PDB file of C-alpha atoms in Angstrom:
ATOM      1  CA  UNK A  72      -5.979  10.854  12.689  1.00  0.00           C
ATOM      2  CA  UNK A  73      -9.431   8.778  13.434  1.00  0.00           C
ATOM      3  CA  UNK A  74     -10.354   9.542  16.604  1.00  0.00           C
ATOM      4  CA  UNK A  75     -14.071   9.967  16.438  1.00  0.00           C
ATOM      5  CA  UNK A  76     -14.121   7.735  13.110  1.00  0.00           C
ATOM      6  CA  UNK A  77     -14.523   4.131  12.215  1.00  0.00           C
ATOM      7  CA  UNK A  78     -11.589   2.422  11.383  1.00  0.00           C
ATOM      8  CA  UNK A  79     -13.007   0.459   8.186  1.00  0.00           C
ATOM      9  CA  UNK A  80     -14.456   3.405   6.508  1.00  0.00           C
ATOM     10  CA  UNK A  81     -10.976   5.301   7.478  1.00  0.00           C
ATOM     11  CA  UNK A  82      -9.080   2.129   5.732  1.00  0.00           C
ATOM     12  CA  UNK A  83     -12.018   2.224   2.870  1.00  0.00           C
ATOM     13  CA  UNK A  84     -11.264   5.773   2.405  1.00  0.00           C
ATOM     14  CA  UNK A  85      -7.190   5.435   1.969  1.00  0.00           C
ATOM     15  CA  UNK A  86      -7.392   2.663  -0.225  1.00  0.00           C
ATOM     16  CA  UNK A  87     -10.303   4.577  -2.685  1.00  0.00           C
ATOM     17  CA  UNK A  88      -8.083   7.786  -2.982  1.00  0.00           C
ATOM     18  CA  UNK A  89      -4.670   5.787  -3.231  1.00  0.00           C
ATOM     19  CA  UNK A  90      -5.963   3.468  -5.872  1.00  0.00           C
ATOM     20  CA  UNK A  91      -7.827   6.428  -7.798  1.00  0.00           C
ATOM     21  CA  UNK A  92      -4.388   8.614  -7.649  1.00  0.00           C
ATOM     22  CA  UNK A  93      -2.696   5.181  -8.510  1.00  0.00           C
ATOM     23  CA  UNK A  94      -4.842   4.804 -11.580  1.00  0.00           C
ATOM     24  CA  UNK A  95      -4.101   8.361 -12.854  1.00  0.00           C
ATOM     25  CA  UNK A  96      -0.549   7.434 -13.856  1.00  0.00           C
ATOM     26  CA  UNK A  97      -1.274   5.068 -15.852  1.00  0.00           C
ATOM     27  CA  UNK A  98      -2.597   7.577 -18.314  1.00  0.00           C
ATOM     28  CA  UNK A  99       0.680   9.619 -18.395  1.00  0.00           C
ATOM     29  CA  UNK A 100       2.622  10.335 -21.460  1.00  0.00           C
ATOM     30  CA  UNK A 101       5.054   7.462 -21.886  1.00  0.00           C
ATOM     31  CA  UNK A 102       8.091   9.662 -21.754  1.00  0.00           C
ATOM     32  CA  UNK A 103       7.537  10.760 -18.238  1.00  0.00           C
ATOM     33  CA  UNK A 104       6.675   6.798 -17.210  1.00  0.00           C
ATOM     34  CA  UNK A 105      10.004   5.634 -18.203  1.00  0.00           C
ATOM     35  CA  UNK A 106      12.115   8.830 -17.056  1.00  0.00           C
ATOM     36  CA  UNK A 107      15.263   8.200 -15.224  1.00  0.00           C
ATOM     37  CA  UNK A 108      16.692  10.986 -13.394  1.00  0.00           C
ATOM     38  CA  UNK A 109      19.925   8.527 -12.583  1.00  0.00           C
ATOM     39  CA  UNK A 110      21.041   5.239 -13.592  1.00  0.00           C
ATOM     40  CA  UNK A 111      20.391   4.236  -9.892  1.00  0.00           C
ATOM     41  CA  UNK A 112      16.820   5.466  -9.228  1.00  0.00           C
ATOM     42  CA  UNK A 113      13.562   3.954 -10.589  1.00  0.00           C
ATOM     43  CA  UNK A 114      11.112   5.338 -13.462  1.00  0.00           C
ATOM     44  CA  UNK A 115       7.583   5.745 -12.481  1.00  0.00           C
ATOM     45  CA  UNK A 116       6.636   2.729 -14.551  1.00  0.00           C
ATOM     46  CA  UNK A 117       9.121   0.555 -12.022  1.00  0.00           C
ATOM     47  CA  UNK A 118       7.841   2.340  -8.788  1.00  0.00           C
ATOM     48  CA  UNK A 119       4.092   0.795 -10.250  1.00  0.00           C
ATOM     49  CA  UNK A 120       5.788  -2.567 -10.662  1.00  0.00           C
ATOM     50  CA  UNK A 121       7.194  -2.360  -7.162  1.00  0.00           C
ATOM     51  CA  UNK A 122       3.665  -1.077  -5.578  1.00  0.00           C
ATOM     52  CA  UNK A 123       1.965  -3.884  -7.644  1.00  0.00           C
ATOM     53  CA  UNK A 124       5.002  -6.670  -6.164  1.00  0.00           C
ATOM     54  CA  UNK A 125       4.627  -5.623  -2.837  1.00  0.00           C
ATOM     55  CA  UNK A 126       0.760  -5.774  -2.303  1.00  0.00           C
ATOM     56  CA  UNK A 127       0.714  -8.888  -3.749  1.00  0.00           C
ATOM     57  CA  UNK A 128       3.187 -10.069  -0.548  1.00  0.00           C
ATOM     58  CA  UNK A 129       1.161  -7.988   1.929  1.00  0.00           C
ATOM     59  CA  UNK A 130      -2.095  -9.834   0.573  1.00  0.00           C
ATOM     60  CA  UNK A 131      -0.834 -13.058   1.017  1.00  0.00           C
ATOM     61  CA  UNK A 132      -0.792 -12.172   4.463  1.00  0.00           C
ATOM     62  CA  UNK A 133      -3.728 -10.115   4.497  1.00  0.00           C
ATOM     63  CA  UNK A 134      -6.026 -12.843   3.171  1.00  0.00           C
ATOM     64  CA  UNK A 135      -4.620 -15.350   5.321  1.00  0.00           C
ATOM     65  CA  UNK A 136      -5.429 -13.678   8.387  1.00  0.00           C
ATOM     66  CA  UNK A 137      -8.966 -12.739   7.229  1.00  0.00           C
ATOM     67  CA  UNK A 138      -9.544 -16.157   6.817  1.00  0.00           C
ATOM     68  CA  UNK A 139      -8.673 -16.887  10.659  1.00  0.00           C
ATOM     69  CA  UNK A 140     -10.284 -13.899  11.950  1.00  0.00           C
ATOM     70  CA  UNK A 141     -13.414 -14.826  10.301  1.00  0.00           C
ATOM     71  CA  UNK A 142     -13.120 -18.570  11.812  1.00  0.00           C
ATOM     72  CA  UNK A 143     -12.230 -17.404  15.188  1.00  0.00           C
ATOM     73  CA  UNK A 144     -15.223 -14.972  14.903  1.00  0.00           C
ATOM     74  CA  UNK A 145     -16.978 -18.540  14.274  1.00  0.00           C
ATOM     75  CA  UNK A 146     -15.691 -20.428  17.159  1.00  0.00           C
ATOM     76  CA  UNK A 147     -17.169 -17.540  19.512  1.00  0.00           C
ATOM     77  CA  UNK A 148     -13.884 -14.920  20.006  1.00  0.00           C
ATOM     78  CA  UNK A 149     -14.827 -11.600  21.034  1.00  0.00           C
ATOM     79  CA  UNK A 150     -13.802  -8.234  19.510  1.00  0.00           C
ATOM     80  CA  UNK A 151     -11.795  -6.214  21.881  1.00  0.00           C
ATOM     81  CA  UNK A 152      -9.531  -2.901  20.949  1.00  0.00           C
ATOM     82  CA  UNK A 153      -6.479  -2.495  23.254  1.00  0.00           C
ATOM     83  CA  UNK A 154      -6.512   1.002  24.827  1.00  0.00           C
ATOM     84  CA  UNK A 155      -4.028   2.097  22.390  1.00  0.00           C
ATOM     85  CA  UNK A 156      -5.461   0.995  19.695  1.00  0.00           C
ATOM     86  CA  UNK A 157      -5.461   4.287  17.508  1.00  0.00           C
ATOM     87  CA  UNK A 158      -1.760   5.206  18.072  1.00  0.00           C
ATOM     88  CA  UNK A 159      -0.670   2.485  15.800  1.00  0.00           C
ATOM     89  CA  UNK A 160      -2.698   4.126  12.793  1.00  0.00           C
ATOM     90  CA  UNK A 161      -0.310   6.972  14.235  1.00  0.00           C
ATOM     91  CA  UNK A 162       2.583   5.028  14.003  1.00  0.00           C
ATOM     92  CA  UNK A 163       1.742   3.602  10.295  1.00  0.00           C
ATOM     93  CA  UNK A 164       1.216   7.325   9.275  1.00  0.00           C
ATOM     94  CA  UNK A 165       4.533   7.853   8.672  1.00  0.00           C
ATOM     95  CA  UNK A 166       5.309   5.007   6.287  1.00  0.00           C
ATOM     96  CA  UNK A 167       3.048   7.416   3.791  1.00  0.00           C
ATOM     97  CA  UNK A 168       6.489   9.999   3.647  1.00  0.00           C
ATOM     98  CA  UNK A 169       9.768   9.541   3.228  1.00  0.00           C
ATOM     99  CA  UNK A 170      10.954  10.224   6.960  1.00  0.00           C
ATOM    100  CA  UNK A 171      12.434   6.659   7.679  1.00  0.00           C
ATOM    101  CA  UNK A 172      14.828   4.363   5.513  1.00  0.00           C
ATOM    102  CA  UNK A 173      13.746   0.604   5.200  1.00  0.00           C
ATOM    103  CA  UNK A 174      15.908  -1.710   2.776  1.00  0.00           C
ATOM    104  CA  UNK A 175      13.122  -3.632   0.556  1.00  0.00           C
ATOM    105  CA  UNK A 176      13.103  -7.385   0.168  1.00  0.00           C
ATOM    106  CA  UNK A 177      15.051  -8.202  -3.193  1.00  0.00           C
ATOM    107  CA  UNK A 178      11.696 -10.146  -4.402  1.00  0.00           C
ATOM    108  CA  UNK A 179       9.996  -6.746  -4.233  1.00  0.00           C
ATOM    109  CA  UNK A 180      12.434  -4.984  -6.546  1.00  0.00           C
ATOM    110  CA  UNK A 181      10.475  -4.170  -9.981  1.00  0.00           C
ATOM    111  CA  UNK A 182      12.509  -6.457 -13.400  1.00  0.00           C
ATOM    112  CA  UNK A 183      11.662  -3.606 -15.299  1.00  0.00           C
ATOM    113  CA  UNK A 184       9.999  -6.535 -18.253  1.00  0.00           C
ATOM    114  CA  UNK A 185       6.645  -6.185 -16.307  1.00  0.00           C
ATOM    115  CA  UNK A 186       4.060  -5.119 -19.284  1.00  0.00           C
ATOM    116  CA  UNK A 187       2.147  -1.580 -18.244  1.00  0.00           C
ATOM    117  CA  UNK A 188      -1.190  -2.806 -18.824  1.00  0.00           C
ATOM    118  CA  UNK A 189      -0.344  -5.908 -16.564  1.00  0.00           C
ATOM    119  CA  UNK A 190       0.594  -3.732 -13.921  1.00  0.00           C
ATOM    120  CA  UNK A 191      -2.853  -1.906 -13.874  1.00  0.00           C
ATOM    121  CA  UNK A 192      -4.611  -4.726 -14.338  1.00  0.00           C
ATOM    122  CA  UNK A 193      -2.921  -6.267 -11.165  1.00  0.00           C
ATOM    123  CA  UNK A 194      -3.449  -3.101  -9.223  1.00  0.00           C
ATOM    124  CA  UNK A 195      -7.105  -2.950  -9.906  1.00  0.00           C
ATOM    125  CA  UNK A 196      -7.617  -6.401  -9.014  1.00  0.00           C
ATOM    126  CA  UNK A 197      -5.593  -6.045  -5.737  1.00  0.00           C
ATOM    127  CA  UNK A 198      -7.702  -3.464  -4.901  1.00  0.00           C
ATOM    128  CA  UNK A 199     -11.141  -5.076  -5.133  1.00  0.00           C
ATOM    129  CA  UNK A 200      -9.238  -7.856  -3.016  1.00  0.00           C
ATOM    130  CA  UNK A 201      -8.592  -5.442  -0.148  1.00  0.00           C
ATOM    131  CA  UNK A 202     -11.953  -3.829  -0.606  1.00  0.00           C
ATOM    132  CA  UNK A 203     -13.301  -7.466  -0.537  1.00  0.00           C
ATOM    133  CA  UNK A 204     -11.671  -8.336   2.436  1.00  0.00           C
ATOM    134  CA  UNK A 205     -12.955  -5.236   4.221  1.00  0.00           C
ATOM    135  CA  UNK A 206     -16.718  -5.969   3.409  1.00  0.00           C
ATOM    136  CA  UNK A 207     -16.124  -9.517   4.901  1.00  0.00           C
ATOM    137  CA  UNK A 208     -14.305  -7.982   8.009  1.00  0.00           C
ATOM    138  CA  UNK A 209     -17.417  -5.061   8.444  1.00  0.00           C
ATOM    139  CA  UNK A 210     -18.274  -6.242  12.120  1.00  0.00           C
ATOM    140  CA  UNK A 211     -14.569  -5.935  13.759  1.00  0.00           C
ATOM    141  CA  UNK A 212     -13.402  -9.653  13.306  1.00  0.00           C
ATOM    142  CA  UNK A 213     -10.617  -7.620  11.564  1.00  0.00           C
ATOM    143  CA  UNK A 214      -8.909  -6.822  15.101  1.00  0.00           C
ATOM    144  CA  UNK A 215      -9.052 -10.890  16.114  1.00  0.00           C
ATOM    145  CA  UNK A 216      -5.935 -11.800  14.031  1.00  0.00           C
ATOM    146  CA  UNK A 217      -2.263  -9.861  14.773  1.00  0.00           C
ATOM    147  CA  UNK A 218       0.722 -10.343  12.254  1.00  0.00           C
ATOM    148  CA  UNK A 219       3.908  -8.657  13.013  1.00  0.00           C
ATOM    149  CA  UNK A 220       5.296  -6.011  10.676  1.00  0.00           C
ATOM    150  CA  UNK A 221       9.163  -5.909  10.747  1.00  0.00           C
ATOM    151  CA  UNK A 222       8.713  -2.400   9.150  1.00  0.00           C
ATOM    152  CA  UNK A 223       9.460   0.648  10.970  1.00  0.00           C
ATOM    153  CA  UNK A 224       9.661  -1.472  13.955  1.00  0.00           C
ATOM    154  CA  UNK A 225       5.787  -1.289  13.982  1.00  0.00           C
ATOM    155  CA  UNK A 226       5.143  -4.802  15.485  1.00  0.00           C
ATOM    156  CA  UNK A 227       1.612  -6.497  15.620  1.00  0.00           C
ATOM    157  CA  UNK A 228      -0.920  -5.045  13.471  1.00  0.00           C
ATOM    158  CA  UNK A 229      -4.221  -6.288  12.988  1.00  0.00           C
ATOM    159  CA  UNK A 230      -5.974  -6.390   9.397  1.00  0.00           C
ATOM    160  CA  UNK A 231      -7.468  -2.957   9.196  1.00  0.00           C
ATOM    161  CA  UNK A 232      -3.681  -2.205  10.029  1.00  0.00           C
ATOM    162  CA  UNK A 233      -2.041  -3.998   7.818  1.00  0.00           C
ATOM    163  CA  UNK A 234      -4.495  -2.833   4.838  1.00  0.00           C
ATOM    164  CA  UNK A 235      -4.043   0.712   6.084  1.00  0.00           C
ATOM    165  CA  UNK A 236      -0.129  -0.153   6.010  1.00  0.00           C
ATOM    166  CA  UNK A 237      -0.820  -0.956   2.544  1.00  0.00           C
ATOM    167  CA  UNK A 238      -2.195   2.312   1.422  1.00  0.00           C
ATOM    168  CA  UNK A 239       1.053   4.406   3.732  1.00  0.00           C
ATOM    169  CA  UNK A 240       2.863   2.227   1.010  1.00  0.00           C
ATOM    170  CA  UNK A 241       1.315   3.430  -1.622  1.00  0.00           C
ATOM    171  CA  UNK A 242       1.066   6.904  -0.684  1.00  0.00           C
ATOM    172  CA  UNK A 243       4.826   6.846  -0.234  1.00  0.00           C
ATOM    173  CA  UNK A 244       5.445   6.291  -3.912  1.00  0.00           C
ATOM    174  CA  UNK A 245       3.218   8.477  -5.129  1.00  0.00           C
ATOM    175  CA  UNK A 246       5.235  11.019  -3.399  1.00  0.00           C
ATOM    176  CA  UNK A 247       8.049   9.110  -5.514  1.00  0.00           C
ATOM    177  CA  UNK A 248       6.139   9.421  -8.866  1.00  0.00           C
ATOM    178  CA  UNK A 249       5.722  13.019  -8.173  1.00  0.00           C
ATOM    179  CA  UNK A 250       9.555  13.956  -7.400  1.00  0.00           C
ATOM    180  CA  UNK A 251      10.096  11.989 -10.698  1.00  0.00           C
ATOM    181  CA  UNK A 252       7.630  13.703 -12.937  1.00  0.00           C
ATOM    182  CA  UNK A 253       8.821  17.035 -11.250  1.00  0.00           C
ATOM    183  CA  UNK A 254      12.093  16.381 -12.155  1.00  0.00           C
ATOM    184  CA  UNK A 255      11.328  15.071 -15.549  1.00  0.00           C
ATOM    185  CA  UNK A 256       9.223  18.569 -16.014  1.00  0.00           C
ATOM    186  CA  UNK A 257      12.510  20.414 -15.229  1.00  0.00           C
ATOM    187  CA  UNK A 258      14.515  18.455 -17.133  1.00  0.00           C
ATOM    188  CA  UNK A 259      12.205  19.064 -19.957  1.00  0.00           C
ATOM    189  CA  UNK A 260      12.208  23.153 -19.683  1.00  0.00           C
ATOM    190  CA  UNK A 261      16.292  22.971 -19.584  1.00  0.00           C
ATOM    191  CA  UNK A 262      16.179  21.073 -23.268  1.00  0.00           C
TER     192      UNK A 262
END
């Protein structure tokens, strides 16, 4: 995946074209937003609320542990990658498709009463927060704080990880939103 790269502009990268693809359905007709293929299964606008509910949790986290990584960066800790260091960007690859099952928190499950524009608004403002905690992390102090991550049984991940998680996320239900509005599309041609 990055072999030869650096890790923050890697992370940068992810969470520019998730957040840009993000932003796109938000300008999709409204039929297609609240489109249920089955009683059971979320509409795009929910799969937003649900991306929007669950970054908020993983920044909690996120901006905790910048703020210890940058004090231990203080108090003279030194930046050193374990040798596999790259395989867990591997490993967090896969949360991007839909190749594993992982039963979501019930505080992460969209209400559906959630207005639209508060969703984007919340979206755009979580992702200046991860940007923001990148540009404060730009000299490595992101690999001085580990939190595990029960998901996927992926274990310790640093910050760039766990922002990188965040974007897998992401990517995962835009893969969602696109099954939905491909479905909605066929739906539409049978009518």
């Amino acid at each position: 995946m990055m072999r030869n790269r650096n890790v923050i502009q890697v992370v940068r990268e992810a969470l520019l074209t998730n957040f840009r693809e993000l932003d796109q359905w938000f300008e999709k007709d409204q039929a297609l937003l609240h489109f249920k293929p089955d009683r059971d299964q979320w509409n795009v606008r929910e799969v937003l609320e649900h991306i929007a509910l669950t970054n908020y949790f993983l920044l909690l986290i996120i901006n905790k542990s910048t703020r210890r990584a940058l004090e231990r960066k203080k108090t003279g800790h030194t930046v050193i990658l374990p040798a596999d260091y790259q395989d867990k960007f591997d490993q967090i690859d896969v949360i991007g498709s839909k190749s594993f099952g992982w039963v979501r928190p019930e505080h992460m499950e969209p209400t559906g009463f959630k207005d639209i524009a508060e969703i984007k608004a919340l979206l755009k403002q979580q992702y200046a927060q991860c940007m923001y905690n990148l540009s404060l992390l730009k000299n490595g102090e992101g690999v001085l704080v580990f939190t595990n991550m029960s998901v996927n049984q992926l274990g310790k991940l640093d910050i760039y990880q766990y922002i990188y998680f965040l974007t897998k996320h992401i990517e995962r239900h835009i893969r969602q939103m696109q099954r939905l509005q491909k479905e909605y599309e066929e739906n539409a041609v049978l009518i």
